[in-house]
Each structure stands twice: as structure tokens, then as C-alpha cells.
Short mmCIF file of N, CA and C in Angstrom, two decimals:
data_model
loop_
_atom_site.label_atom_id
_atom_site.label_comp_id
_atom_site.label_asym_id
_atom_site.label_seq_id
_atom_site.Cartn_x
_atom_site.Cartn_y
_atom_site.Cartn_z
N MET A 19 21.91 -6.91 -0.82
CA MET A 19 21.17 -6.99 -2.05
C MET A 19 20.25 -5.78 -2.15
N SER A 20 20.29 -5.09 -3.25
CA SER A 20 19.42 -3.94 -3.45
C SER A 20 18.19 -4.34 -4.24
N VAL A 21 17.10 -3.64 -3.95
CA VAL A 21 15.83 -3.87 -4.62
C VAL A 21 15.33 -2.54 -5.14
N SER A 22 14.90 -2.50 -6.38
CA SER A 22 14.37 -1.29 -6.99
C SER A 22 12.88 -1.17 -6.69
N LEU A 23 12.49 -0.05 -6.07
CA LEU A 23 11.09 0.24 -5.78
C LEU A 23 10.72 1.53 -6.47
N ARG A 24 9.60 1.52 -7.20
CA ARG A 24 9.15 2.73 -7.90
C ARG A 24 7.64 2.76 -8.00
N VAL A 25 7.12 3.96 -8.17
CA VAL A 25 5.71 4.16 -8.51
C VAL A 25 5.67 4.42 -10.01
N LEU A 26 4.83 3.68 -10.73
CA LEU A 26 4.76 3.78 -12.19
C LEU A 26 3.40 4.27 -12.66
N ASP A 27 3.38 4.69 -13.91
CA ASP A 27 2.14 5.02 -14.63
C ASP A 27 1.28 6.03 -13.87
N ASP A 28 1.90 7.14 -13.52
CA ASP A 28 1.19 8.23 -12.83
C ASP A 28 0.49 7.77 -11.56
N GLY A 29 1.15 6.87 -10.81
CA GLY A 29 0.60 6.43 -9.53
C GLY A 29 -0.29 5.21 -9.59
N ALA A 30 -0.34 4.53 -10.73
CA ALA A 30 -1.24 3.37 -10.87
C ALA A 30 -0.64 2.07 -10.36
N TRP A 31 0.68 1.98 -10.26
CA TRP A 31 1.34 0.72 -9.89
C TRP A 31 2.51 0.96 -8.94
N VAL A 32 2.76 -0.03 -8.09
CA VAL A 32 4.03 -0.12 -7.36
C VAL A 32 4.84 -1.18 -8.08
N SER A 33 6.06 -0.79 -8.45
CA SER A 33 6.97 -1.69 -9.15
C SER A 33 8.07 -2.14 -8.20
N VAL A 34 8.35 -3.44 -8.20
CA VAL A 34 9.44 -4.01 -7.43
C VAL A 34 10.36 -4.72 -8.41
N ASN A 35 11.61 -4.26 -8.46
CA ASN A 35 12.58 -4.82 -9.41
C ASN A 35 12.04 -4.82 -10.84
N ASP A 36 11.46 -3.70 -11.23
CA ASP A 36 10.95 -3.47 -12.59
C ASP A 36 9.81 -4.42 -12.98
N SER A 37 9.06 -4.86 -11.98
CA SER A 37 7.89 -5.71 -12.23
C SER A 37 6.69 -5.10 -11.49
N ARG A 38 5.62 -4.84 -12.21
CA ARG A 38 4.42 -4.26 -11.59
C ARG A 38 3.82 -5.30 -10.63
N GLN A 39 3.66 -4.89 -9.36
CA GLN A 39 3.22 -5.84 -8.34
C GLN A 39 1.89 -5.47 -7.68
N VAL A 40 1.65 -4.19 -7.41
CA VAL A 40 0.44 -3.76 -6.70
C VAL A 40 -0.21 -2.65 -7.51
N SER A 41 -1.53 -2.77 -7.72
CA SER A 41 -2.21 -1.78 -8.56
C SER A 41 -3.29 -1.04 -7.78
N VAL A 42 -3.72 0.09 -8.35
CA VAL A 42 -4.83 0.85 -7.78
C VAL A 42 -6.13 0.08 -8.02
N SER A 43 -7.21 0.62 -7.50
CA SER A 43 -8.56 0.08 -7.63
C SER A 43 -8.80 -1.14 -6.76
N GLU A 44 -7.85 -1.47 -5.91
CA GLU A 44 -8.08 -2.57 -4.97
C GLU A 44 -8.82 -2.04 -3.75
N LEU A 45 -9.56 -2.90 -3.09
CA LEU A 45 -10.24 -2.56 -1.86
C LEU A 45 -9.44 -3.14 -0.70
N TRP A 46 -9.00 -2.27 0.20
CA TRP A 46 -8.22 -2.70 1.36
C TRP A 46 -9.03 -2.42 2.62
N ARG A 47 -8.94 -3.30 3.58
CA ARG A 47 -9.56 -3.10 4.89
C ARG A 47 -8.46 -2.59 5.81
N LEU A 48 -8.57 -1.35 6.27
CA LEU A 48 -7.53 -0.71 7.06
C LEU A 48 -7.90 -0.61 8.53
N ASP A 49 -6.91 -0.76 9.38
CA ASP A 49 -7.05 -0.41 10.78
C ASP A 49 -6.43 0.97 10.92
N ALA A 50 -7.21 2.00 10.62
CA ALA A 50 -6.69 3.37 10.56
C ALA A 50 -7.69 4.34 11.19
N PRO A 51 -7.83 4.32 12.52
CA PRO A 51 -8.84 5.17 13.17
C PRO A 51 -8.59 6.66 12.98
N GLU A 52 -7.36 7.06 12.69
CA GLU A 52 -7.09 8.48 12.47
C GLU A 52 -7.52 8.93 11.08
N PHE A 53 -7.79 7.99 10.18
CA PHE A 53 -8.20 8.35 8.82
C PHE A 53 -9.67 8.73 8.77
N CYS A 54 -10.52 7.87 9.34
CA CYS A 54 -11.95 8.17 9.39
C CYS A 54 -12.56 7.48 10.60
N SER A 55 -13.81 7.74 10.85
CA SER A 55 -14.45 7.21 12.06
C SER A 55 -15.02 5.80 11.90
N CYS A 56 -14.89 5.21 10.74
CA CYS A 56 -15.39 3.85 10.53
C CYS A 56 -14.55 2.86 11.35
N THR A 57 -15.21 1.84 11.87
CA THR A 57 -14.51 0.85 12.69
C THR A 57 -13.37 0.22 11.91
N VAL A 58 -13.65 -0.28 10.73
CA VAL A 58 -12.62 -0.81 9.82
C VAL A 58 -12.92 -0.25 8.44
N PRO A 59 -12.22 0.82 8.05
CA PRO A 59 -12.50 1.42 6.74
C PRO A 59 -12.27 0.45 5.59
N ASP A 60 -13.21 0.42 4.67
CA ASP A 60 -13.02 -0.26 3.39
C ASP A 60 -12.48 0.81 2.45
N PHE A 61 -11.20 0.75 2.16
CA PHE A 61 -10.46 1.81 1.50
C PHE A 61 -10.15 1.42 0.06
N VAL A 62 -10.62 2.23 -0.89
CA VAL A 62 -10.32 2.00 -2.30
C VAL A 62 -9.09 2.83 -2.65
N VAL A 63 -8.05 2.17 -3.13
CA VAL A 63 -6.80 2.85 -3.51
C VAL A 63 -7.00 3.50 -4.87
N GLU A 64 -6.76 4.82 -4.93
CA GLU A 64 -6.91 5.56 -6.18
C GLU A 64 -5.58 5.99 -6.78
N ASN A 65 -4.53 6.11 -5.93
CA ASN A 65 -3.25 6.60 -6.43
C ASN A 65 -2.14 6.28 -5.45
N PHE A 66 -1.05 5.70 -5.94
CA PHE A 66 0.16 5.54 -5.13
C PHE A 66 0.97 6.82 -5.25
N GLN A 67 1.36 7.38 -4.11
CA GLN A 67 2.10 8.63 -4.14
C GLN A 67 3.59 8.43 -3.96
N SER A 68 3.98 7.51 -3.11
CA SER A 68 5.39 7.20 -2.92
C SER A 68 5.50 5.78 -2.37
N VAL A 69 6.69 5.22 -2.49
CA VAL A 69 6.93 3.86 -2.05
C VAL A 69 8.22 3.86 -1.23
N GLY A 70 8.27 3.00 -0.23
CA GLY A 70 9.43 2.92 0.64
C GLY A 70 9.54 1.56 1.29
N VAL A 71 10.40 1.48 2.29
CA VAL A 71 10.59 0.23 3.02
C VAL A 71 10.59 0.51 4.51
N ASP A 72 10.10 -0.46 5.27
CA ASP A 72 10.13 -0.44 6.72
C ASP A 72 10.62 -1.82 7.13
N GLY A 73 11.94 -1.96 7.29
CA GLY A 73 12.52 -3.28 7.49
C GLY A 73 12.43 -4.07 6.20
N ARG A 74 11.76 -5.21 6.23
CA ARG A 74 11.55 -6.02 5.03
C ARG A 74 10.18 -5.77 4.40
N THR A 75 9.42 -4.87 4.98
CA THR A 75 8.08 -4.57 4.49
C THR A 75 8.12 -3.42 3.49
N ILE A 76 7.53 -3.64 2.32
CA ILE A 76 7.39 -2.58 1.32
C ILE A 76 6.15 -1.79 1.69
N THR A 77 6.30 -0.48 1.81
CA THR A 77 5.19 0.37 2.21
C THR A 77 4.94 1.43 1.13
N ALA A 78 3.75 1.99 1.15
CA ALA A 78 3.42 3.05 0.19
C ALA A 78 2.50 4.05 0.85
N THR A 79 2.61 5.30 0.43
CA THR A 79 1.59 6.27 0.78
C THR A 79 0.62 6.26 -0.39
N VAL A 80 -0.65 6.16 -0.06
CA VAL A 80 -1.68 6.03 -1.08
C VAL A 80 -2.78 7.04 -0.83
N TYR A 81 -3.38 7.51 -1.92
CA TYR A 81 -4.55 8.35 -1.83
C TYR A 81 -5.74 7.48 -2.18
N GLY A 82 -6.82 7.65 -1.43
CA GLY A 82 -8.00 6.86 -1.73
C GLY A 82 -9.21 7.32 -0.95
N GLN A 83 -10.21 6.46 -0.92
CA GLN A 83 -11.49 6.81 -0.32
C GLN A 83 -12.05 5.63 0.46
N CYS A 84 -12.63 5.94 1.63
CA CYS A 84 -13.39 4.95 2.39
C CYS A 84 -14.76 4.84 1.74
N ILE A 85 -15.14 3.65 1.31
CA ILE A 85 -16.42 3.51 0.62
C ILE A 85 -17.60 3.49 1.59
N GLN A 86 -17.33 3.40 2.89
CA GLN A 86 -18.41 3.42 3.87
C GLN A 86 -18.88 4.84 4.17
N CYS A 87 -17.91 5.75 4.43
CA CYS A 87 -18.28 7.11 4.85
C CYS A 87 -17.94 8.18 3.82
N GLY A 88 -17.13 7.84 2.80
CA GLY A 88 -16.78 8.80 1.76
C GLY A 88 -15.54 9.63 2.04
N GLU A 89 -14.91 9.47 3.21
CA GLU A 89 -13.70 10.22 3.53
C GLU A 89 -12.60 9.92 2.51
N THR A 90 -11.90 10.96 2.06
CA THR A 90 -10.80 10.78 1.12
C THR A 90 -9.52 11.32 1.73
N GLY A 91 -8.39 10.82 1.24
CA GLY A 91 -7.11 11.32 1.71
C GLY A 91 -6.05 10.25 1.72
N VAL A 92 -4.99 10.52 2.49
CA VAL A 92 -3.83 9.64 2.60
C VAL A 92 -3.77 9.13 4.04
N PRO A 93 -3.99 7.83 4.26
CA PRO A 93 -4.01 7.31 5.63
C PRO A 93 -2.63 7.01 6.22
N GLY A 94 -1.57 7.42 5.56
CA GLY A 94 -0.22 7.15 6.07
C GLY A 94 0.47 6.07 5.26
N TRP A 95 1.57 5.56 5.79
CA TRP A 95 2.31 4.49 5.12
C TRP A 95 1.59 3.17 5.33
N ILE A 96 1.25 2.50 4.25
CA ILE A 96 0.49 1.25 4.29
C ILE A 96 1.37 0.12 3.74
N PRO A 97 1.45 -1.01 4.44
CA PRO A 97 2.21 -2.14 3.89
C PRO A 97 1.54 -2.68 2.62
N VAL A 98 2.34 -2.95 1.60
CA VAL A 98 1.81 -3.49 0.35
C VAL A 98 2.46 -4.81 -0.04
N GLY A 99 3.51 -5.19 0.64
CA GLY A 99 4.20 -6.45 0.34
C GLY A 99 5.41 -6.61 1.24
N ARG A 100 6.12 -7.72 1.06
CA ARG A 100 7.32 -7.98 1.84
C ARG A 100 8.42 -8.48 0.91
N LEU A 101 9.64 -8.37 1.40
CA LEU A 101 10.78 -8.92 0.68
C LEU A 101 11.24 -10.18 1.39
N LYS A 102 11.38 -11.25 0.64
CA LYS A 102 11.88 -12.51 1.19
C LYS A 102 12.95 -13.01 0.25
N ASN A 103 14.18 -13.06 0.73
CA ASN A 103 15.32 -13.47 -0.09
C ASN A 103 15.43 -12.63 -1.36
N GLY A 104 15.14 -11.33 -1.22
CA GLY A 104 15.25 -10.41 -2.35
C GLY A 104 14.09 -10.46 -3.32
N GLU A 105 13.09 -11.28 -3.05
CA GLU A 105 11.93 -11.41 -3.93
C GLU A 105 10.69 -10.81 -3.27
N TYR A 106 9.78 -10.28 -4.08
CA TYR A 106 8.54 -9.70 -3.60
C TYR A 106 7.56 -10.80 -3.20
N VAL A 107 6.91 -10.62 -2.04
CA VAL A 107 5.85 -11.52 -1.57
C VAL A 107 4.64 -10.65 -1.27
N ASP A 108 3.51 -10.95 -1.89
CA ASP A 108 2.29 -10.17 -1.73
C ASP A 108 1.71 -10.35 -0.33
N LEU A 109 1.03 -9.33 0.18
CA LEU A 109 0.31 -9.42 1.44
C LEU A 109 -1.14 -9.79 1.16
N ASP A 110 -1.77 -10.46 2.09
CA ASP A 110 -3.18 -10.78 1.99
C ASP A 110 -3.98 -9.56 2.43
N ARG A 111 -4.38 -8.72 1.48
CA ARG A 111 -5.09 -7.49 1.82
C ARG A 111 -6.59 -7.73 2.00
N GLU A 112 -7.05 -8.98 1.95
CA GLU A 112 -8.44 -9.26 2.28
C GLU A 112 -8.64 -9.24 3.79
N ASN A 113 -7.55 -9.44 4.54
CA ASN A 113 -7.59 -9.28 5.98
C ASN A 113 -7.32 -7.81 6.31
N VAL A 114 -7.49 -7.43 7.56
CA VAL A 114 -7.26 -6.05 7.96
C VAL A 114 -5.77 -5.73 7.88
N VAL A 115 -5.46 -4.59 7.24
CA VAL A 115 -4.09 -4.14 7.07
C VAL A 115 -3.81 -3.04 8.08
N LEU A 116 -2.73 -3.19 8.84
CA LEU A 116 -2.34 -2.17 9.81
C LEU A 116 -1.36 -1.22 9.15
N PRO A 117 -1.56 0.09 9.29
CA PRO A 117 -0.57 1.03 8.74
C PRO A 117 0.80 0.80 9.36
N ALA A 118 1.83 1.03 8.57
CA ALA A 118 3.22 0.88 9.03
C ALA A 118 3.60 2.12 9.84
N HIS A 119 4.64 1.97 10.62
CA HIS A 119 5.10 3.10 11.45
C HIS A 119 5.76 4.17 10.60
N GLY A 120 6.26 3.81 9.46
CA GLY A 120 6.92 4.78 8.59
C GLY A 120 7.50 4.05 7.41
N GLY A 121 8.05 4.80 6.52
CA GLY A 121 8.68 4.22 5.35
C GLY A 121 9.87 5.07 4.97
N ASN A 122 10.93 4.45 4.59
CA ASN A 122 12.08 5.18 4.07
C ASN A 122 11.87 5.31 2.59
N GLU A 123 11.44 6.50 2.19
CA GLU A 123 11.05 6.74 0.81
C GLU A 123 12.22 6.56 -0.14
N ASN A 124 11.92 5.96 -1.30
CA ASN A 124 12.91 5.82 -2.36
C ASN A 124 12.85 6.99 -3.29
#
């Protein structure tokens, strides 16, 4: 089964099967010590740059800012959802999100 993954609206949305699922302006708690020196960065997503898959996990490279220290940039491939029986399942981003090992870009 194939799934369509795209970045829409100049990086504002991740689309899964032509349905907008994840948007910018969310606050994510990242476990990303290589991004900044904060213990757990509170990362505001400003732009989705690309979307991919890592197994059944939908991942994205995102540009944003840590609201604690002000560091900006791309912290790597970040999980944004999962596929279950070909359907999108949202991740609980209120908990700490671990960066993915990689993503096969679409």
C-alpha cells in the first residue's frame, strides 16, 4: 500500500494522503542535545522542509527555534506521526520527542 507524503503551503503543513495532518507553530519537547544545550528544548516549529518515512514512522526535517535559549535551525529528522493499516496516527508531542535515525525523503 502506498501513502502520499508531502509538504504543503510553503512548509506550513505535512500532508498524508492529501490530508493536512501536522502544522507549524506547535511547541515540541525534543530530546536533541546536538541542537542546543538545553536539557529538553522546547522547540517551536516554524517550517517543514521535507517529509519522509523511517519504517512506519512519518518523519520530517523542520526549521524552528528553542524558546528557552533562542537557538534556531534544523534538529534533524523528527517523528511527526505513524502509519497504522495505511492510516495516519498522530504522535503525542506533549511528551518528549526523540529524533529519528533518518528518513527516506519523498
